[in-house]
Tab-separated table of C-alpha atoms in Angstrom:
chain	number	residue	atom	x	y	z
A	45	UNK	CA	76.540	-0.358	105.608
A	46	UNK	CA	79.647	1.782	106.015
A	47	UNK	CA	81.209	2.880	109.281
A	48	UNK	CA	83.262	6.028	109.970
A	49	UNK	CA	85.250	6.181	113.206
A	50	UNK	CA	86.670	9.363	114.783
A	51	UNK	CA	89.135	8.108	117.363
A	52	UNK	CA	90.202	9.723	119.637
A	53	UNK	CA	88.015	12.787	120.086
A	54	UNK	CA	90.046	15.760	121.280
A	55	UNK	CA	89.555	18.883	123.415
A	56	UNK	CA	87.041	17.212	125.730
A	57	UNK	CA	87.404	15.980	129.324
A	58	UNK	CA	88.191	12.268	129.037
A	59	UNK	CA	88.692	9.762	126.266
A	60	UNK	CA	86.130	8.708	123.678
A	61	UNK	CA	85.585	8.082	120.016
A	62	UNK	CA	82.764	8.798	117.578
A	63	UNK	CA	81.363	6.154	115.246
A	64	UNK	CA	79.300	7.096	112.182
A	65	UNK	CA	77.328	4.354	110.442
A	66	UNK	CA	76.392	5.075	106.825
A	67	UNK	CA	74.076	3.277	104.418
A	68	UNK	CA	74.930	2.093	100.923
A	69	UNK	CA	74.114	5.554	99.566
A	70	UNK	CA	76.664	7.144	101.913
A	71	UNK	CA	74.059	8.792	104.140
A	72	UNK	CA	74.727	8.857	107.896
A	73	UNK	CA	72.138	6.681	109.627
A	74	UNK	CA	73.564	6.890	113.160
A	75	UNK	CA	76.224	8.799	115.035
A	76	UNK	CA	77.343	7.510	118.406
A	77	UNK	CA	79.772	8.555	121.123
A	78	UNK	CA	81.621	5.631	122.664
A	79	UNK	CA	83.194	6.253	126.072
A	80	UNK	CA	86.247	4.036	126.383
A	81	UNK	CA	87.242	4.385	130.025
A	82	UNK	CA	85.725	2.542	132.953
A	83	UNK	CA	85.210	4.484	136.193
A	84	UNK	CA	83.781	2.212	138.845
A	85	UNK	CA	83.716	4.873	141.554
A	86	UNK	CA	80.451	3.599	143.041
A	87	UNK	CA	82.112	0.312	144.023
A	88	UNK	CA	85.248	2.047	145.290
A	89	UNK	CA	83.155	4.135	147.691
A	90	UNK	CA	81.612	1.122	149.423
A	91	UNK	CA	82.918	0.712	152.971
A	92	UNK	CA	84.191	4.284	153.221
A	93	UNK	CA	83.047	6.718	155.911
A	94	UNK	CA	80.011	8.805	154.983
A	95	UNK	CA	81.445	12.060	156.303
A	96	UNK	CA	84.592	11.652	154.173
A	97	UNK	CA	82.594	11.571	150.927
A	98	UNK	CA	82.945	15.341	150.219
A	99	UNK	CA	86.745	14.971	150.273
A	100	UNK	CA	86.887	11.683	148.379
A	101	UNK	CA	84.307	12.318	145.641
A	102	UNK	CA	85.834	15.723	144.919
A	103	UNK	CA	88.774	13.748	143.475
A	104	UNK	CA	86.563	12.057	140.877
A	105	UNK	CA	87.243	14.804	138.370
A	106	UNK	CA	89.933	17.426	137.856
A	107	UNK	CA	87.614	19.715	135.906
A	108	UNK	CA	84.472	19.811	138.059
A	109	UNK	CA	85.750	18.772	141.524
A	110	UNK	CA	83.808	21.549	143.280
A	111	UNK	CA	80.565	20.180	141.823
A	112	UNK	CA	81.211	16.706	143.264
A	113	UNK	CA	82.399	18.280	146.537
A	114	UNK	CA	79.153	20.254	146.927
A	115	UNK	CA	76.866	17.452	145.675
A	116	UNK	CA	78.333	15.167	148.293
A	117	UNK	CA	78.035	17.514	151.268
A	118	UNK	CA	74.552	18.517	150.101
A	119	UNK	CA	73.511	14.851	150.067
A	120	UNK	CA	74.699	14.351	153.641
A	121	UNK	CA	73.097	17.489	155.045
A	122	UNK	CA	69.819	16.847	153.205
A	123	UNK	CA	69.745	13.300	154.541
A	124	UNK	CA	70.300	14.544	158.094
A	125	UNK	CA	67.728	17.322	157.692
A	126	UNK	CA	70.373	19.895	158.638
A	127	UNK	CA	70.229	23.619	157.934
A	128	UNK	CA	73.659	25.209	157.912
A	129	UNK	CA	74.370	28.865	158.872
A	130	UNK	CA	73.733	31.550	156.250
A	131	UNK	CA	77.383	32.563	156.030
A	132	UNK	CA	78.321	28.965	155.279
A	133	UNK	CA	75.781	28.869	152.441
A	134	UNK	CA	77.124	32.125	151.059
A	135	UNK	CA	80.735	30.952	151.196
A	136	UNK	CA	79.851	27.751	149.347
A	137	UNK	CA	78.029	29.783	146.727
A	138	UNK	CA	81.020	32.106	146.422
A	139	UNK	CA	83.361	29.171	145.803
A	140	UNK	CA	80.897	27.681	143.329
A	141	UNK	CA	80.615	30.893	141.321
A	142	UNK	CA	84.396	30.834	140.930
A	143	UNK	CA	84.191	27.196	139.861
A	144	UNK	CA	81.572	27.820	137.179
A	145	UNK	CA	83.389	30.930	135.941
A	146	UNK	CA	86.664	29.122	135.332
A	147	UNK	CA	84.907	26.051	133.887
A	148	UNK	CA	82.861	28.128	131.419
A	149	UNK	CA	85.929	30.167	130.453
A	150	UNK	CA	87.786	26.945	129.721
A	151	UNK	CA	84.938	25.473	127.681
A	152	UNK	CA	83.969	28.632	125.809
A	153	UNK	CA	87.354	29.953	124.835
A	154	UNK	CA	89.876	27.117	125.115
A	155	UNK	CA	87.918	23.979	124.124
A	156	UNK	CA	85.288	25.289	121.691
A	157	UNK	CA	87.063	28.612	121.148
A	158	UNK	CA	89.286	27.320	118.330
A	159	UNK	CA	86.173	26.049	116.506
A	160	UNK	CA	84.398	29.388	116.856
A	161	UNK	CA	87.276	31.841	116.450
A	162	UNK	CA	89.161	29.823	113.845
A	163	UNK	CA	86.228	28.134	112.106
A	164	UNK	CA	85.644	24.412	111.729
A	165	UNK	CA	87.267	24.541	108.318
A	166	UNK	CA	90.560	25.793	109.746
A	167	UNK	CA	93.638	23.603	109.522
A	168	UNK	CA	94.315	21.426	112.593
A	169	UNK	CA	97.449	23.364	113.545
A	170	UNK	CA	95.296	26.506	113.736
A	171	UNK	CA	92.616	24.977	115.950
A	172	UNK	CA	94.126	25.165	119.413
A	173	UNK	CA	94.672	27.784	122.093
A	174	UNK	CA	98.289	28.414	121.039
A	175	UNK	CA	97.181	29.399	117.545
A	176	UNK	CA	94.525	31.626	119.093
A	177	UNK	CA	97.249	33.376	121.069
A	178	UNK	CA	98.723	34.444	117.728
A	179	UNK	CA	95.321	35.254	116.180
A	180	UNK	CA	93.795	37.162	119.107
A	181	UNK	CA	96.621	37.671	121.641
A	182	UNK	CA	94.952	40.351	123.777
A	183	UNK	CA	91.611	38.561	123.898
A	184	UNK	CA	93.178	35.239	124.863
A	185	UNK	CA	95.272	36.934	127.542
A	186	UNK	CA	92.028	38.198	129.066
A	187	UNK	CA	90.465	34.748	128.765
A	188	UNK	CA	93.324	33.306	130.771
A	189	UNK	CA	92.867	36.068	133.339
A	190	UNK	CA	89.165	35.207	133.556
A	191	UNK	CA	89.919	31.577	134.234
A	192	UNK	CA	92.583	32.539	136.770
A	193	UNK	CA	90.051	34.671	138.686
A	194	UNK	CA	87.660	31.738	138.950
A	195	UNK	CA	90.344	29.268	139.965
A	196	UNK	CA	91.862	31.638	142.545
A	197	UNK	CA	88.425	32.153	144.107
A	198	UNK	CA	88.015	28.380	144.485
A	199	UNK	CA	91.481	28.176	146.036
A	200	UNK	CA	90.800	30.891	148.607
A	201	UNK	CA	87.321	29.772	149.674
A	202	UNK	CA	87.679	26.044	149.025
A	203	UNK	CA	91.182	25.669	150.460
A	204	UNK	CA	92.610	24.230	147.233
A	205	UNK	CA	92.441	25.374	143.644
A	206	UNK	CA	91.657	22.013	142.056
A	207	UNK	CA	90.139	19.763	144.728
A	208	UNK	CA	88.424	21.954	147.373
A	209	UNK	CA	88.310	20.669	150.954
A	210	UNK	CA	86.584	23.256	153.146
A	211	UNK	CA	82.938	22.176	152.772
A	212	UNK	CA	82.275	19.655	155.519
A	213	UNK	CA	79.009	18.211	156.834
A	214	UNK	CA	77.506	21.059	158.871
A	215	UNK	CA	79.131	23.993	157.089
A	216	UNK	CA	82.640	25.274	156.346
A	217	UNK	CA	85.944	24.343	157.965
A	218	UNK	CA	87.388	27.850	157.542
A	219	UNK	CA	86.587	31.240	156.072
A	220	UNK	CA	88.657	33.707	154.015
A	221	UNK	CA	90.175	36.818	155.568
A	222	UNK	CA	88.638	40.234	154.970
A	223	UNK	CA	91.541	41.090	152.680
A	224	UNK	CA	90.923	37.963	150.604
A	225	UNK	CA	87.214	38.737	150.359
A	226	UNK	CA	88.017	42.268	149.206
A	227	UNK	CA	90.191	40.805	146.455
A	228	UNK	CA	87.422	38.438	145.327
A	229	UNK	CA	84.888	41.278	145.264
A	230	UNK	CA	87.223	43.293	143.041
A	231	UNK	CA	87.827	40.257	140.830
A	232	UNK	CA	84.074	39.871	140.360
A	233	UNK	CA	83.927	43.368	138.900
A	234	UNK	CA	87.000	42.733	136.766
A	235	UNK	CA	85.560	39.449	135.461
A	236	UNK	CA	82.304	41.154	134.532
A	237	UNK	CA	84.214	43.745	132.516
A	238	UNK	CA	86.225	41.082	130.703
A	239	UNK	CA	83.122	39.053	129.809
A	240	UNK	CA	81.329	42.125	128.495
A	241	UNK	CA	84.398	43.026	126.423
A	242	UNK	CA	84.935	39.544	124.948
A	243	UNK	CA	81.290	38.697	124.229
A	244	UNK	CA	80.910	40.821	121.042
A	245	UNK	CA	84.024	39.234	119.492
A	246	UNK	CA	82.883	35.711	120.359
A	247	UNK	CA	79.294	36.252	119.191
A	248	UNK	CA	80.419	37.781	115.883
A	249	UNK	CA	82.531	34.704	115.128
A	250	UNK	CA	79.769	32.373	116.346
A	251	UNK	CA	77.424	33.982	113.810
A	252	UNK	CA	79.772	32.737	111.085
A	253	UNK	CA	78.730	29.196	112.076
A	254	UNK	CA	74.984	29.823	111.695
A	255	UNK	CA	74.799	27.246	108.897
A	256	UNK	CA	75.418	24.596	111.565
A	257	UNK	CA	72.456	25.575	113.764
A	258	UNK	CA	69.933	23.689	111.649
A	259	UNK	CA	71.863	20.394	111.559
A	260	UNK	CA	72.347	20.689	115.329
A	261	UNK	CA	68.672	21.272	116.215
A	262	UNK	CA	67.840	19.835	119.628
A	263	UNK	CA	64.190	18.900	120.206
A	264	UNK	CA	64.627	17.070	123.530
A	265	UNK	CA	63.180	18.324	126.829
A	266	UNK	CA	65.313	20.665	129.002
A	267	UNK	CA	65.774	19.647	132.647
A	268	UNK	CA	67.300	21.948	135.288
A	269	UNK	CA	67.023	22.980	138.915
A	270	UNK	CA	64.658	25.881	139.476
A	271	UNK	CA	63.896	28.008	142.510
A	272	UNK	CA	60.533	29.514	141.597
A	273	UNK	CA	61.637	30.273	138.045
A	274	UNK	CA	65.150	31.409	138.937
A	275	UNK	CA	68.337	29.492	138.179
A	276	UNK	CA	69.389	27.481	141.253
A	277	UNK	CA	72.448	25.350	141.869
A	278	UNK	CA	71.237	23.174	144.787
A	279	UNK	CA	68.392	22.880	147.309
A	280	UNK	CA	65.773	23.217	144.560
A	281	UNK	CA	63.615	20.767	142.572
A	282	UNK	CA	64.413	19.661	139.043
A	283	UNK	CA	61.910	21.063	136.556
A	284	UNK	CA	61.407	19.534	133.104
A	285	UNK	CA	59.701	21.616	130.437
A	286	UNK	CA	57.929	20.566	127.265
A	287	UNK	CA	59.013	22.090	124.008
A	288	UNK	CA	56.115	24.597	124.190
A	289	UNK	CA	57.477	25.865	127.525
A	290	UNK	CA	54.850	24.235	129.751
A	291	UNK	CA	56.020	22.196	132.727
A	292	UNK	CA	56.235	18.470	132.037
A	293	UNK	CA	57.069	17.580	135.637
A	294	UNK	CA	59.028	18.560	138.730
A	295	UNK	CA	60.811	16.295	141.201
A	296	UNK	CA	63.090	16.575	144.221
A	297	UNK	CA	66.453	14.912	144.740
A	298	UNK	CA	64.821	12.141	146.776
A	299	UNK	CA	62.393	11.461	143.892
A	300	UNK	CA	65.043	11.249	141.150
A	301	UNK	CA	64.951	7.444	140.846
A	302	UNK	CA	61.192	7.592	140.165
A	303	UNK	CA	61.727	10.033	137.302
A	304	UNK	CA	65.082	9.241	135.677
A	305	UNK	CA	65.931	5.925	134.014
A	306	UNK	CA	69.544	4.800	133.549
A	307	UNK	CA	70.315	2.654	130.489
A	308	UNK	CA	73.360	0.397	130.153
A	309	UNK	CA	74.802	0.358	126.618
A	310	UNK	CA	76.607	-2.567	125.020
A	311	UNK	CA	79.348	-0.496	123.393
A	312	UNK	CA	80.108	2.219	125.963
A	313	UNK	CA	81.097	2.490	129.616
A	314	UNK	CA	78.765	5.486	130.096
A	315	UNK	CA	75.050	5.015	130.823
A	316	UNK	CA	72.420	7.166	129.141
A	317	UNK	CA	69.551	8.824	131.022
A	318	UNK	CA	65.936	9.227	129.931
A	319	UNK	CA	62.847	10.660	131.569
A	320	UNK	CA	60.719	7.836	132.974
A	321	UNK	CA	57.207	7.149	131.667
A	322	UNK	CA	55.409	5.295	128.922
A	323	UNK	CA	56.962	6.076	126.584
A	324	UNK	CA	60.220	7.344	128.081
A	325	UNK	CA	61.301	10.762	126.851
A	326	UNK	CA	64.694	12.185	125.900
A	327	UNK	CA	66.049	15.112	127.869
A	328	UNK	CA	69.118	17.323	128.047
A	329	UNK	CA	70.810	19.267	130.848
A	330	UNK	CA	73.399	22.021	131.174
A	331	UNK	CA	73.562	25.795	130.605
A	332	UNK	CA	71.056	25.869	127.730
A	333	UNK	CA	68.590	23.776	129.755
A	334	UNK	CA	68.979	26.176	132.693
A	335	UNK	CA	68.154	29.094	130.375
A	336	UNK	CA	65.064	27.362	128.947
A	337	UNK	CA	63.670	26.099	132.263
A	338	UNK	CA	64.112	29.372	134.166
A	339	UNK	CA	63.008	32.967	133.591
A	340	UNK	CA	65.800	34.706	135.457
A	341	UNK	CA	68.771	34.744	137.826
A	342	UNK	CA	69.142	36.318	141.249
A	343	UNK	CA	71.258	39.071	139.650
A	344	UNK	CA	70.067	41.940	137.397
A	345	UNK	CA	72.497	41.895	134.461
A	346	UNK	CA	72.310	38.155	133.917
A	347	UNK	CA	68.501	38.284	134.137
A	348	UNK	CA	68.417	40.999	131.481
A	349	UNK	CA	70.730	38.952	129.260
A	350	UNK	CA	68.574	35.862	129.765
A	351	UNK	CA	65.544	37.838	128.606
A	352	UNK	CA	67.387	38.862	125.454
A	353	UNK	CA	68.666	35.310	124.988
A	354	UNK	CA	65.126	33.947	125.013
A	355	UNK	CA	63.771	36.626	122.678
A	356	UNK	CA	64.220	34.210	119.784
A	357	UNK	CA	63.860	30.414	119.508
A	358	UNK	CA	66.678	28.518	121.206
A	359	UNK	CA	66.677	24.978	119.923
A	360	UNK	CA	70.207	24.366	118.673
A	361	UNK	CA	73.142	22.657	120.319
A	362	UNK	CA	75.157	25.797	119.470
A	363	UNK	CA	72.989	27.831	121.879
A	364	UNK	CA	74.900	26.213	124.746
A	365	UNK	CA	77.841	28.472	123.893
A	366	UNK	CA	75.959	31.745	124.337
A	367	UNK	CA	74.189	30.356	127.429
A	368	UNK	CA	77.612	29.920	129.090
A	369	UNK	CA	78.394	33.587	128.495
A	370	UNK	CA	75.089	34.640	130.082
A	371	UNK	CA	75.714	32.441	133.103
A	372	UNK	CA	79.284	33.702	133.435
A	373	UNK	CA	77.903	37.207	133.922
A	374	UNK	CA	75.812	35.878	136.815
A	375	UNK	CA	78.839	34.265	138.461
A	376	UNK	CA	80.787	37.533	138.305
A	377	UNK	CA	77.856	39.482	139.721
A	378	UNK	CA	77.457	37.056	142.629
A	379	UNK	CA	81.188	37.030	143.401
A	380	UNK	CA	81.167	40.804	143.731
A	381	UNK	CA	77.962	40.850	145.800
A	382	UNK	CA	78.749	37.995	148.210
A	383	UNK	CA	82.342	38.972	148.901
A	384	UNK	CA	81.595	42.693	148.799
A	385	UNK	CA	78.595	43.073	151.076
A	386	UNK	CA	76.461	40.008	151.770
A	387	UNK	CA	78.821	38.007	153.978
A	388	UNK	CA	78.657	38.729	157.681
A	389	UNK	CA	80.660	37.597	160.683
A	390	UNK	CA	78.261	34.880	161.802
A	391	UNK	CA	78.933	31.199	162.487
A	392	UNK	CA	79.883	28.939	159.587
A	393	UNK	CA	79.382	25.480	161.077
A	394	UNK	CA	76.969	23.374	163.121
A	395	UNK	CA	77.760	20.011	164.700
A	396	UNK	CA	76.509	16.951	162.827
A	397	UNK	CA	76.968	13.209	163.345
A	398	UNK	CA	76.682	10.414	160.759
A	399	UNK	CA	73.984	7.777	160.967
A	400	UNK	CA	72.326	5.062	158.903
A	401	UNK	CA	70.026	6.002	156.033
A	402	UNK	CA	69.747	7.245	152.462
A	403	UNK	CA	71.585	10.425	151.468
A	404	UNK	CA	70.798	12.082	148.130
A	405	UNK	CA	72.113	15.375	146.809
A	406	UNK	CA	71.268	17.060	143.485
A	407	UNK	CA	73.213	20.073	142.199
A	408	UNK	CA	73.783	21.918	138.948
A	409	UNK	CA	77.332	21.215	137.797
A	410	UNK	CA	78.617	23.546	135.048
A	411	UNK	CA	77.598	20.836	132.554
A	412	UNK	CA	74.203	20.034	134.088
A	413	UNK	CA	72.502	18.076	136.844
A	414	UNK	CA	74.758	15.988	139.072
A	415	UNK	CA	73.304	13.511	141.602
A	416	UNK	CA	75.054	11.751	144.495
A	417	UNK	CA	73.085	8.949	146.162
A	418	UNK	CA	74.567	7.115	149.170
A	419	UNK	CA	73.223	4.489	151.551
A	420	UNK	CA	75.006	4.326	154.919
A	421	UNK	CA	74.916	1.520	157.484
A	422	UNK	CA	74.690	1.749	161.284
A	423	UNK	CA	78.419	2.426	161.500
A	424	UNK	CA	78.120	5.419	159.164
A	425	UNK	CA	79.877	3.667	156.292
A	426	UNK	CA	78.769	3.554	152.663
A	427	UNK	CA	76.972	0.317	151.769
A	428	UNK	CA	75.787	1.463	148.311
A	429	UNK	CA	76.395	4.471	146.068
A	430	UNK	CA	75.110	5.761	142.758
A	431	UNK	CA	76.427	8.781	140.868
A	432	UNK	CA	74.672	10.354	137.894
A	433	UNK	CA	76.929	12.883	136.174
A	434	UNK	CA	75.776	15.624	133.857
A	435	UNK	CA	77.139	14.149	130.634
A	436	UNK	CA	74.947	11.072	131.143
A	437	UNK	CA	71.936	13.388	130.963
A	438	UNK	CA	73.207	14.633	127.603
A	439	UNK	CA	74.252	11.289	126.108
A	440	UNK	CA	71.276	10.865	123.747
A	441	UNK	CA	71.373	14.563	122.855
A	442	UNK	CA	75.059	14.266	121.965
A	443	UNK	CA	74.367	11.315	119.671
A	444	UNK	CA	71.566	13.242	117.962
A	445	UNK	CA	73.758	16.311	117.462
A	446	UNK	CA	76.738	14.474	116.001
A	447	UNK	CA	74.388	12.527	113.715
A	448	UNK	CA	72.832	15.744	112.429
A	449	UNK	CA	76.197	17.416	111.969
A	450	UNK	CA	77.631	14.409	110.127
A	451	UNK	CA	74.602	14.207	107.831
A	452	UNK	CA	75.166	17.857	106.950
A	453	UNK	CA	78.902	17.608	106.317
A	454	UNK	CA	79.498	14.143	104.885
A	455	UNK	CA	78.343	15.149	101.402
A	456	UNK	CA	81.004	17.848	101.169
A	457	UNK	CA	83.760	15.273	100.629
A	458	UNK	CA	85.953	17.255	103.029
A	459	UNK	CA	87.083	14.685	105.577
A	460	UNK	CA	88.877	17.222	107.766
A	461	UNK	CA	85.800	19.416	108.011
A	462	UNK	CA	83.671	16.343	108.737
A	463	UNK	CA	85.905	15.356	111.646
A	464	UNK	CA	86.049	18.898	112.974
A	465	UNK	CA	82.294	19.325	112.634
A	466	UNK	CA	81.255	16.234	114.582
A	467	UNK	CA	83.836	17.032	117.268
A	468	UNK	CA	82.470	20.579	117.510
A	469	UNK	CA	78.915	19.262	117.967
A	470	UNK	CA	80.179	17.149	120.854
A	471	UNK	CA	82.197	19.974	122.408
A	472	UNK	CA	79.123	22.235	122.529
A	473	UNK	CA	77.978	20.051	125.445
A	474	UNK	CA	81.372	20.402	127.169
A	475	UNK	CA	81.295	16.681	127.997
A	476	UNK	CA	83.158	15.604	131.106
A	477	UNK	CA	83.992	11.934	130.798
A	478	UNK	CA	86.690	11.612	133.424
A	479	UNK	CA	89.458	14.050	134.250
A	480	UNK	CA	90.986	16.802	132.156
A	481	UNK	CA	92.959	15.347	129.269
A	482	UNK	CA	93.608	17.676	126.414
A	483	UNK	CA	95.832	17.684	123.347
A	484	UNK	CA	97.630	20.666	121.925
A	485	UNK	CA	98.971	21.136	118.422
A	486	UNK	CA	97.813	18.758	115.690
A	487	UNK	CA	94.916	16.651	116.894
A	488	UNK	CA	95.387	12.927	116.274
A	489	UNK	CA	92.294	11.573	114.521
A	490	UNK	CA	91.479	8.606	112.363
A	491	UNK	CA	88.467	7.941	110.192
A	492	UNK	CA	87.791	4.504	108.809
A	493	UNK	CA	85.180	4.168	106.082
A	494	UNK	CA	83.883	0.620	105.897
A	495	UNK	CA	81.376	-1.108	103.667
A	496	UNK	CA	79.904	-4.353	104.962
A	497	UNK	CA	82.835	-4.703	107.335
A	498	UNK	CA	85.453	-4.108	104.625
A	499	UNK	CA	87.752	-1.104	104.855
A	500	UNK	CA	87.104	1.146	101.875
A	501	UNK	CA	89.484	3.950	102.792
A	502	UNK	CA	90.898	5.674	105.839
A	503	UNK	CA	91.795	9.249	106.712
A	504	UNK	CA	94.356	9.758	109.434
A	505	UNK	CA	95.666	12.798	111.241
A	506	UNK	CA	98.627	12.065	113.496
A	507	UNK	CA	100.013	14.179	116.314
A	508	UNK	CA	103.162	16.134	115.428
A	509	UNK	CA	106.032	15.713	117.858
A	510	UNK	CA	109.039	17.951	118.248
């Protein structure tokens, strides 16, 4: 048995490595993502005040803080049976659309963009955003503008660009001015124009990678929130579909523990998630799952694009990339509609008080389903907490995709392309392992090829320093 190690993996959120086990014939028998950092947030939350969870858990991640912020406040309000004012719901949605827009722009064009626009066979020094600035300067300038629009929207509505603070139990702590809302409405229209302009370029380059669709086939079950067949981001059940499109099951946030099974792994700090039953079934979450579970959005252009998206079979890991573009159109449409006409001048907060009990919130983070589960004591303090993040729901799917990609590429005897290919398969899921940690320039990688524990050869790529 030989072992190939890709360590560290780059252009993902967090730190991890990929291990490829090969048999005596050199065939890949297993690919596996090992997450090397311990989090331990559930234990850190114990003893803290329930109503401070939206502020504290939003600090868990620097890439999807709004998702944790909303999951937390949703858990509290659901547990208290509270219904917040309509304007408060709309303002949260407005902030969240900005969050998803900037997250998808980052993933699509900055993290996986070098793979798509430069090709996985490109040299390492050409596979980063700075090289793309030379290759496609005008397009990348617009990408950065797109991400800026999303981030600025979060800052205005959420009070801070990175870790929003305005969503509190019962509603919103503040609301934007009319002038700020007018700016966001205009930005929604601008973002829509940018996405529509950049999509043909991105899709043309993505077509050049069609040979990788087969090795990255994903036959697991999609799981996503659904509001009567429309994409939803919270306050909706999770629907799981079979591969023929029929519904396998549906469950609410409170029923998640009866339907999802967490598995502790010996060689990784991240748990995997399966669908409970006998036997248990593999699932995946995220933008592609949202497109396969639902038939439409609440907006017309994104719904039309979703119809076109589903006009042909969508069973490859690479389909996540196009799904993000479709969903980005929806975020831009909603930003323009909410800030332009839907928001009124009504109240944005009701009074709530903490109490003992179980508080569970389930939302769609940009990367998939995110669950916050708290138990509070009589003093309103956390006595137990459990967090299930989106990348856990994709863990088994990630392993399957990197295995398939490695099987396809290992026979080519091109070690650089092998490393780039398995990293690309991982990046298609936009994994979020901790906070944003990215490398620019040459990506440091190391592959060790071992046979029965003995090092046969190694391939190393070190980071260049000025």
